[in-house]
Tab-separated table of C-alpha atoms and ligand atoms in Angstrom:
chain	number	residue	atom	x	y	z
I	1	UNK	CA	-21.800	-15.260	14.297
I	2	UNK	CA	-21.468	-18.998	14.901
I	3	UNK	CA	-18.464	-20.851	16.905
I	4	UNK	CA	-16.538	-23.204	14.581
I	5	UNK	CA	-16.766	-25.838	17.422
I	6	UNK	CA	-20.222	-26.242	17.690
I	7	UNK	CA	-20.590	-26.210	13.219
I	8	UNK	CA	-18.294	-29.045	13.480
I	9	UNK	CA	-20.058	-31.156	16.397
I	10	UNK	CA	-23.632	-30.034	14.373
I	11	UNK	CA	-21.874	-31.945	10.688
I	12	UNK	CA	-20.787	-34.508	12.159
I	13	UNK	CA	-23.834	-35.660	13.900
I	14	UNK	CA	-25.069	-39.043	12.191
I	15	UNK	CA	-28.905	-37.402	11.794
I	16	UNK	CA	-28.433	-33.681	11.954
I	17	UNK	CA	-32.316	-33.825	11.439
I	18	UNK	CA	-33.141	-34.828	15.104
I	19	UNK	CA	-31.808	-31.467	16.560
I	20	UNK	CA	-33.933	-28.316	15.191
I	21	UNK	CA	-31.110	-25.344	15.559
I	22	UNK	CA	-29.038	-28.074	13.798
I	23	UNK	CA	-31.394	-27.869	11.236
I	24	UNK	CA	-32.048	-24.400	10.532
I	25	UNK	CA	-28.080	-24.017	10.163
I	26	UNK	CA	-28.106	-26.438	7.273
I	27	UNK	CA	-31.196	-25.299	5.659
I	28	UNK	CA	-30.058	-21.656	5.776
I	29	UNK	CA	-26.598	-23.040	4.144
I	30	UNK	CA	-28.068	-25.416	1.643
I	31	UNK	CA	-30.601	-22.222	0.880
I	32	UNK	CA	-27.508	-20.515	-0.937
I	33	UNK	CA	-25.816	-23.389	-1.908
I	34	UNK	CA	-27.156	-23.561	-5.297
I	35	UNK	CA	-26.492	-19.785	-5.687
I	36	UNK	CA	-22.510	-20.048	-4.176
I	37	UNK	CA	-21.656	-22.956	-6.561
I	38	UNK	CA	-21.123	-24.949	-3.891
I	39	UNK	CA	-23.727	-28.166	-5.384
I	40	UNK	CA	-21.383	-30.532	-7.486
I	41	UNK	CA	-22.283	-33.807	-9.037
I	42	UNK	CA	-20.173	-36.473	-8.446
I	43	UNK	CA	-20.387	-39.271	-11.161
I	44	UNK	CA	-20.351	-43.455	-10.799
I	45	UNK	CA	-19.636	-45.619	-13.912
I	46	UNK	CA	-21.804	-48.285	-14.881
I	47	UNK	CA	-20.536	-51.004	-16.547
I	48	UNK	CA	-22.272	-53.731	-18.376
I	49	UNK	CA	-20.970	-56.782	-17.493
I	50	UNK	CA	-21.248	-58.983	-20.737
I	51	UNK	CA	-18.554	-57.614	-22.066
I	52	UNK	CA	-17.065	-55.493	-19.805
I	53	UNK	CA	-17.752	-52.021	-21.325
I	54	UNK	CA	-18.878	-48.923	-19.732
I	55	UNK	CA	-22.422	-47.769	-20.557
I	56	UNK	CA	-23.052	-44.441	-18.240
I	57	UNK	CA	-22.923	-43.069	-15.017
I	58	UNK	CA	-25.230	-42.133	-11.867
I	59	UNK	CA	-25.052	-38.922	-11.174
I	60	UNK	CA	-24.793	-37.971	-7.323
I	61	UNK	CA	-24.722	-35.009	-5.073
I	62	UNK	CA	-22.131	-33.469	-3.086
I	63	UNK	CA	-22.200	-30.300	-1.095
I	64	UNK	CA	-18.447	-28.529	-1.136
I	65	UNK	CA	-19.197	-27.326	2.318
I	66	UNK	CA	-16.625	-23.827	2.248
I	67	UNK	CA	-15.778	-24.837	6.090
I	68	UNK	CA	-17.071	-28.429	6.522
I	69	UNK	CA	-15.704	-29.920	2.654
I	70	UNK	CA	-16.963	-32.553	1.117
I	71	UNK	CA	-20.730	-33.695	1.990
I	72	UNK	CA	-22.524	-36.447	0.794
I	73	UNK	CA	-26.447	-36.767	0.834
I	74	UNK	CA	-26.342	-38.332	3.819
I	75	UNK	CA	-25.034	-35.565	5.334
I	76	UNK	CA	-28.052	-33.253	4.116
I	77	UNK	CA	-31.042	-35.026	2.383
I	78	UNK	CA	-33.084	-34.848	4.844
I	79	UNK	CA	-33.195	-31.087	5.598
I	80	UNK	CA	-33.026	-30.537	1.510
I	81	UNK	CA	-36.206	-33.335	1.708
I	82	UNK	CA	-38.070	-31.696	4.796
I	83	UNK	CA	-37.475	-28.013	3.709
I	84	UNK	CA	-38.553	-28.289	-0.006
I	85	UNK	CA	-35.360	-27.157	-1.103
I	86	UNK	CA	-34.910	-30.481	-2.949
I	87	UNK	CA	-37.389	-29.594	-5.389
I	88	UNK	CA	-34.955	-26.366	-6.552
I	89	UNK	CA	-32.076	-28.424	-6.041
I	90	UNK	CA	-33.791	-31.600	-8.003
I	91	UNK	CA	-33.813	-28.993	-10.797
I	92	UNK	CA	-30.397	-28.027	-10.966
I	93	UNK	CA	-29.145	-31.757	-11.003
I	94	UNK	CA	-31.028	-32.681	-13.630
I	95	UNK	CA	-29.989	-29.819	-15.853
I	96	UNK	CA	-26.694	-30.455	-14.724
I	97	UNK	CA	-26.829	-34.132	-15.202
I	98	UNK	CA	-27.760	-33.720	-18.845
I	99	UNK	CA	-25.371	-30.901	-19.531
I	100	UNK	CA	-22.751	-33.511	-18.468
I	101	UNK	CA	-23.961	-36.287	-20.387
I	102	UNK	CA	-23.691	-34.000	-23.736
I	103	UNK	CA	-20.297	-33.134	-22.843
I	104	UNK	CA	-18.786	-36.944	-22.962
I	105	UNK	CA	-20.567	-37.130	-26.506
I	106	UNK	CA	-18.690	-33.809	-27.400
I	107	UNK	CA	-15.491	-35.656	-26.106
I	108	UNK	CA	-16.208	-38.327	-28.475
I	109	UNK	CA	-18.044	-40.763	-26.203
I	110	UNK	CA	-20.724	-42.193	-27.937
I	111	UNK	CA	-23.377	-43.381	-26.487
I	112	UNK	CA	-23.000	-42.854	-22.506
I	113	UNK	CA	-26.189	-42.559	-20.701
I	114	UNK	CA	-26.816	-40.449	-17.314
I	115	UNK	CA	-28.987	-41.854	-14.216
I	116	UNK	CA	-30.398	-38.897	-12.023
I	117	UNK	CA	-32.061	-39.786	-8.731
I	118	UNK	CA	-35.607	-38.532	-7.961
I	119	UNK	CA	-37.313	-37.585	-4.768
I	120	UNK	CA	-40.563	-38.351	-3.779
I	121	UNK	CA	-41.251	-34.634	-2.851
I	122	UNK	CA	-39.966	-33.783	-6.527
I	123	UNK	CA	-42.543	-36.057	-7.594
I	124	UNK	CA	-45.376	-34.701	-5.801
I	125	UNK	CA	-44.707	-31.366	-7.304
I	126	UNK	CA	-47.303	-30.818	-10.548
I	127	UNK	CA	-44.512	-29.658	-13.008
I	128	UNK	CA	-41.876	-32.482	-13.008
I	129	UNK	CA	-42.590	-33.298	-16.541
I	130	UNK	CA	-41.959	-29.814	-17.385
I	131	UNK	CA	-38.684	-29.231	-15.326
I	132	UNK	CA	-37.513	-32.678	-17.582
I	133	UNK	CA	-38.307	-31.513	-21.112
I	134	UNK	CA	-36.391	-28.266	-20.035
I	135	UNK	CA	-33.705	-30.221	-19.032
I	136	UNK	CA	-33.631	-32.198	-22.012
I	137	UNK	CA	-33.988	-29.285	-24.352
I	138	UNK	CA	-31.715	-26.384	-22.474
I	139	UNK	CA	-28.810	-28.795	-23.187
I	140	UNK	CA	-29.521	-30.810	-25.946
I	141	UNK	CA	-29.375	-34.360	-24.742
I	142	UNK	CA	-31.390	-36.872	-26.270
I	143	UNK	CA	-33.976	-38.510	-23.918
I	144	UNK	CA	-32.820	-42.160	-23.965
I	145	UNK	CA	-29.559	-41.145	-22.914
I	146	UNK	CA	-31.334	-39.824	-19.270
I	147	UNK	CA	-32.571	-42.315	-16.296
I	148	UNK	CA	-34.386	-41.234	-13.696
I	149	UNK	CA	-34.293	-43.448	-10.324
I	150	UNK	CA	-37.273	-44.083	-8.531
I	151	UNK	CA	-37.688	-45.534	-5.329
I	152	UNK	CA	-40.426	-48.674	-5.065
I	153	UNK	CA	-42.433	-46.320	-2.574
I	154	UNK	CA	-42.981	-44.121	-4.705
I	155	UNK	CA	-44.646	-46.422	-6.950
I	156	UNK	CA	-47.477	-46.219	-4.276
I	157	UNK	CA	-48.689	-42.892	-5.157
I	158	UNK	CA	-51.873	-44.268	-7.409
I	159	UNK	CA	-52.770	-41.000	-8.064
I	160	UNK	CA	-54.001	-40.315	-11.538
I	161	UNK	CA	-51.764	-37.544	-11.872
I	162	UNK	CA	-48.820	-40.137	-10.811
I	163	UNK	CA	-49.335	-41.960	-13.982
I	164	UNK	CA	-49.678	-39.595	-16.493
I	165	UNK	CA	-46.681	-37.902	-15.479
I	166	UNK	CA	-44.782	-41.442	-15.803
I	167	UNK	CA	-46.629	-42.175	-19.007
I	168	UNK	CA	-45.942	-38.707	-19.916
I	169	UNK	CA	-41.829	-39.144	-19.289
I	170	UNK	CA	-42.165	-42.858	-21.187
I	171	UNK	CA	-43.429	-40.873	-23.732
I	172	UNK	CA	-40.464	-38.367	-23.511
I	173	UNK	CA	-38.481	-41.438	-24.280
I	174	UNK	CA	-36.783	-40.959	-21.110
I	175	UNK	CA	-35.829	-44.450	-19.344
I	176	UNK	CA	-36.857	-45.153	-15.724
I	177	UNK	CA	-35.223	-47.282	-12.876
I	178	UNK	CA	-36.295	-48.406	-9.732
I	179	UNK	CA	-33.873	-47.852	-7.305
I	180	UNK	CA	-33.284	-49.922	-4.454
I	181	UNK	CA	-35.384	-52.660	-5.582
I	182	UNK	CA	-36.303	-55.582	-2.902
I	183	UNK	CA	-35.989	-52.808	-0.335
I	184	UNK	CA	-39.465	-51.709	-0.079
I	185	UNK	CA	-43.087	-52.845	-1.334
I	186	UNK	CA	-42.671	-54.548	-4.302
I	187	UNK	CA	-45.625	-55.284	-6.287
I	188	UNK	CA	-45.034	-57.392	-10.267
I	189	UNK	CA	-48.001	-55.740	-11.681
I	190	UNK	CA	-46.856	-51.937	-10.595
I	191	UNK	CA	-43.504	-52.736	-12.423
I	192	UNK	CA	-45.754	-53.654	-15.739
I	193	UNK	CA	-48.063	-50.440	-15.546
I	194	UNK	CA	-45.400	-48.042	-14.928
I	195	UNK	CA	-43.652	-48.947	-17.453
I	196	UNK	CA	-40.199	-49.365	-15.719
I	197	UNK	CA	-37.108	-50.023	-18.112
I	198	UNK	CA	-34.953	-51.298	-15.246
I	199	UNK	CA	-34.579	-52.347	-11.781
I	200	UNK	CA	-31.358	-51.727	-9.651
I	201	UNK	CA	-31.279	-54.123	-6.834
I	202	UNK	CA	-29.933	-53.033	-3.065
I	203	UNK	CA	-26.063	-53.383	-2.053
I	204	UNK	CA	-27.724	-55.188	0.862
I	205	UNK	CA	-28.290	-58.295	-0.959
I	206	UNK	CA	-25.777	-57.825	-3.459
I	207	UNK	CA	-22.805	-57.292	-1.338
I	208	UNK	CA	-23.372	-60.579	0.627
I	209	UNK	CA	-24.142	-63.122	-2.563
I	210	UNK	CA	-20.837	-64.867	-2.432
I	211	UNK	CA	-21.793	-66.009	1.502
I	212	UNK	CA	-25.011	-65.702	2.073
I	213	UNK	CA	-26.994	-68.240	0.183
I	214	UNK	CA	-30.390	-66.210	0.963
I	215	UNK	CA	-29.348	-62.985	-0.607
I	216	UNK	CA	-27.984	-64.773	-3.649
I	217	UNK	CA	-31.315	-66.892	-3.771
I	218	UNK	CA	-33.039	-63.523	-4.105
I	219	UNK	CA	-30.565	-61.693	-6.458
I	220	UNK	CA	-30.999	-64.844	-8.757
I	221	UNK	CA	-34.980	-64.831	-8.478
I	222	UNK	CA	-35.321	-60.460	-9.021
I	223	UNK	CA	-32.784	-61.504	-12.201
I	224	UNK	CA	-34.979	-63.903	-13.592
I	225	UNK	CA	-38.474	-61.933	-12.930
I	226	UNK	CA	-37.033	-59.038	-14.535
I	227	UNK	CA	-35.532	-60.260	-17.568
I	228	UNK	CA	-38.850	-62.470	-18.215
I	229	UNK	CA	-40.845	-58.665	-17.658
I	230	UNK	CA	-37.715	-57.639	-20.028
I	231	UNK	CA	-36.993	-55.417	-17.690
I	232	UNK	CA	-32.788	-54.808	-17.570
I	233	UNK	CA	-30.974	-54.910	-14.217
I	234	UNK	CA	-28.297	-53.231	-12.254
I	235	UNK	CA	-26.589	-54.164	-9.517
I	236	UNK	CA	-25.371	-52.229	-6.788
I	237	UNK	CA	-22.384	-52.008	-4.520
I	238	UNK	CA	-20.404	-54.560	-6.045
I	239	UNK	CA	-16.853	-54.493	-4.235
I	240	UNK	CA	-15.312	-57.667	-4.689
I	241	UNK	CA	-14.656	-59.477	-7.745
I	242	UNK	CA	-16.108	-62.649	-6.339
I	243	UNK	CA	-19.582	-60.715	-6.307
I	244	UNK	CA	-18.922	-59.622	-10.129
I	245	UNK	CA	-18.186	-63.152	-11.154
I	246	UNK	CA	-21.628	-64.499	-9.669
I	247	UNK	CA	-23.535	-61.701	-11.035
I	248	UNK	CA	-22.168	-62.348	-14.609
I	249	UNK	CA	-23.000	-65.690	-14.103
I	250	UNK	CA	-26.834	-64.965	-13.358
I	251	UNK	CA	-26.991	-62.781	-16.375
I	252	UNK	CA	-27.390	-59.550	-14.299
I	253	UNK	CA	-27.347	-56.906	-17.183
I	254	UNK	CA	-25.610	-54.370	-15.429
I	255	UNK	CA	-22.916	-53.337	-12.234
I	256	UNK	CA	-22.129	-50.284	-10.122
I	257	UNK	CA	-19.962	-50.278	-7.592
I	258	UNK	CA	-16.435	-49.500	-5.681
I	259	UNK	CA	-14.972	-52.101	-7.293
I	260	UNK	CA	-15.238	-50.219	-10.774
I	261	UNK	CA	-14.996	-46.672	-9.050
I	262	UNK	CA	-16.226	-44.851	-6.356
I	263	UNK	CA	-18.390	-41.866	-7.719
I	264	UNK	CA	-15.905	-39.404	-8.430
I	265	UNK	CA	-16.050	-35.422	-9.662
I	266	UNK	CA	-16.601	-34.890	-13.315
I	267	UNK	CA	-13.543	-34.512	-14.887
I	268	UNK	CA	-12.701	-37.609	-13.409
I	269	UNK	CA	-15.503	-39.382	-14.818
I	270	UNK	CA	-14.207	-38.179	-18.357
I	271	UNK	CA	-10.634	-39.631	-17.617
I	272	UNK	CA	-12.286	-43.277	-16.692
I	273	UNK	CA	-14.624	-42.726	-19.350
I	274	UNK	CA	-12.016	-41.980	-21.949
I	275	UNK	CA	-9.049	-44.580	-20.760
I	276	UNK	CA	-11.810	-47.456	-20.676
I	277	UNK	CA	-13.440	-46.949	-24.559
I	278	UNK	CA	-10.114	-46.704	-25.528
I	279	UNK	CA	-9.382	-50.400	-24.043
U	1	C2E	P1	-28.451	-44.474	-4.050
U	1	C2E	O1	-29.233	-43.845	-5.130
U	1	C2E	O2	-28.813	-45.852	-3.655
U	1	C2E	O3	-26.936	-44.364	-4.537
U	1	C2E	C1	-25.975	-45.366	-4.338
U	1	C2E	C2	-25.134	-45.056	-3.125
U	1	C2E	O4	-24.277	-46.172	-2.879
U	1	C2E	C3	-24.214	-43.848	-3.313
U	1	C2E	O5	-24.077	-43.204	-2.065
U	1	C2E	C4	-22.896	-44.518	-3.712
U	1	C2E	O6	-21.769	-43.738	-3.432
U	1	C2E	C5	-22.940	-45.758	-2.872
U	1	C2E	N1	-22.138	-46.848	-3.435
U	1	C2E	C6	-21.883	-47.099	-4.732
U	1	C2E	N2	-21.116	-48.197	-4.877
U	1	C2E	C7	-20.881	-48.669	-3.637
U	1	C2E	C8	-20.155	-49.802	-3.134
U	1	C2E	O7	-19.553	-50.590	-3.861
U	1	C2E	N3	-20.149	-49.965	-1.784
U	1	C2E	C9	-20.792	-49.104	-0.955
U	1	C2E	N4	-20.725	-49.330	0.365
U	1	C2E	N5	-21.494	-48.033	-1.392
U	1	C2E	C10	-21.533	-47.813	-2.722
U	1	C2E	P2	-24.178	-41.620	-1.918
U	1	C2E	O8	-23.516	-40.951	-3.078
U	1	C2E	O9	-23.721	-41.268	-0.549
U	1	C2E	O10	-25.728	-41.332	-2.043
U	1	C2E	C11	-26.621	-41.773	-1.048
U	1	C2E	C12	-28.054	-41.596	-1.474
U	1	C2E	O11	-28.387	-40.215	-1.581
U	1	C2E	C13	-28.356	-42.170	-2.844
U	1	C2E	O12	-28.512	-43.572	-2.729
U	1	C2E	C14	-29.639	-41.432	-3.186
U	1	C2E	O13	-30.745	-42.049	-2.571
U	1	C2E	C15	-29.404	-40.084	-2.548
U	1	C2E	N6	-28.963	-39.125	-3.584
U	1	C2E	C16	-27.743	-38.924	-4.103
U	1	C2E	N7	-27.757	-37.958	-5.046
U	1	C2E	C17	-29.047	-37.546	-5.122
U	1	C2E	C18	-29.724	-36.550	-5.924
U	1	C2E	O14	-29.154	-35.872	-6.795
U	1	C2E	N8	-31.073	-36.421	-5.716
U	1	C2E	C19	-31.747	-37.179	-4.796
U	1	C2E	N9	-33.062	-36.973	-4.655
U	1	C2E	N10	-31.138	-38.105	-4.047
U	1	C2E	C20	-29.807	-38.291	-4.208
U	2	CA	CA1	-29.765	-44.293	-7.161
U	3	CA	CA1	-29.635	-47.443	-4.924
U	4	CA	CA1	-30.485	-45.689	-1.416
């Protein structure tokens, strides 16, 4: 049996993932976390910002901790990441992610598209392909309506097998974003080859644009290389209206952020969802 005193000190610790009983705790949670219901997805609007309208969400994971509450990734990626268990929980997000997405079309709202994040160790496994056509045809949803977030690293992998399984998704019809663009290694010509519908650039440079004239020099450059690739763009952690005003003004397709709404739990996705098509 474990003391309640020392769970709490091991959750609260910034990187639970530098102390190895702390780590075994969480990986023997997160092992039957799937199985106790205790995964949720919580959901972020995206808005487009010519015209103001809502065009999807990003799906993100929460852990409804019985003792601890509410955990966000932070909290447990890295175990989930280091153990494998990301792959089985990778798979559950996505079919949950689409199930969702077919549910605000049953509610009448047309149209809404779901962004699911991806991790490398996901990607590594052979089958991803086939874990997304399941998704896709357990529930019903239509490929273009599902984006899958990649991280620029992971456009390293030059493996042959790597590309086929993006051409192979492309082929699905299934849109793909890199995530955290100007973050990592970014190479023009990768962007091209993959085939990448969209880039979503860092809070770190968007936050900052209405004072710092170096971020907003390189939000308004990764705007104009994309669009000229056609390539779409979101824009991430927007919390001030300043920041949406200058955006707009670039052209930046897309925003995300707690200025719209915090990622929130489901049903409270459909409640945004609902009050702002009916605007
Ligand atoms: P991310 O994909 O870059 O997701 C965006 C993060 O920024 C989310 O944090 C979101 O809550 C936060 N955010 C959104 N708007 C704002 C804003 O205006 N200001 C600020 N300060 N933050 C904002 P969250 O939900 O804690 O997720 C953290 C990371 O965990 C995600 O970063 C993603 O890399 C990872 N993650 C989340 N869900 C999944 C998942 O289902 N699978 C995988 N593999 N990774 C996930
Ligand atoms: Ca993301
Ligand atoms: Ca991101
Ligand atoms: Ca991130």
């Amino acid at each position: 049996a474990k003391k309640a005193g020392r769970n709490t000190h091991i959750v609260h610790q910034a990187d639970m993932a530098s102390d190895n009983h702390d780590r075994l705790d969480i990986e023997q949670a997160l092992r039957h976390a799937i199985a106790r219901d205790e995964l949720e997805l919580f959901y972020q609007p995206i808005i487009a910002l010519r015209g103001d309208r809502l065009i999807g969400a990003e799906a993100l994971l929460r852990w409804r901790h019985p003792e601890y509450g509410l955990l966000g990734p932070d909290r447990f990626m890295d175990v989930a990441e280091q153990s494998g268990l990301i792959v089985e929980i990778g798979e559950w997000v996505l079919g949950q992610a689409c199930r969702e997405a077919v549910r605000w079309q049953t509610e009448g709202l047309e149209g809404l598209g779901v962004s699911v994040n991806l991790s490398a160790v996901q990607l590594r496994r052979n089958n991803l392909e086939t874990v997304v056509a399941d998704a896709l045809a357990s529930t019903g949803l239509g490929a273009a309506m599902l984006e899958l977030e990649l991280t620029e690293s992971m456009l390293l992998e030059k493996s042959d097998q790597f590309l086929q399984l993006l051409r192979s998704l492309k082929q699905m019809g299934v849109k793909l974003a890199i995530d955290d663009f100007g973050t990592g290694y970014s190479n023009l010509s990768y962007l091209q080859r993959f085939q990448v519908d969209r880039l979503k650039i860092d809070k770190s440079f968007v936050s900052q644009i209405g004072s710092n004239e170096q971020n907003r020099a390189i939000v308004t450059a990764v705007i104009q290389m994309a669009h000229s690739l056609k390539l779409e763009v979101t824009a991430e952690g927007i919390e001030h209206q300043l920041v949406q005003r200058i955006l707009t003004s670039l052209g930046c397709d897309h925003a995300q952020g707690y200025l719209f709404s915090r990622p929130v739990e489901a049903d409270r996705f459909l409640e945004f969802a609902k009050a702002h098509s009916s605007i």
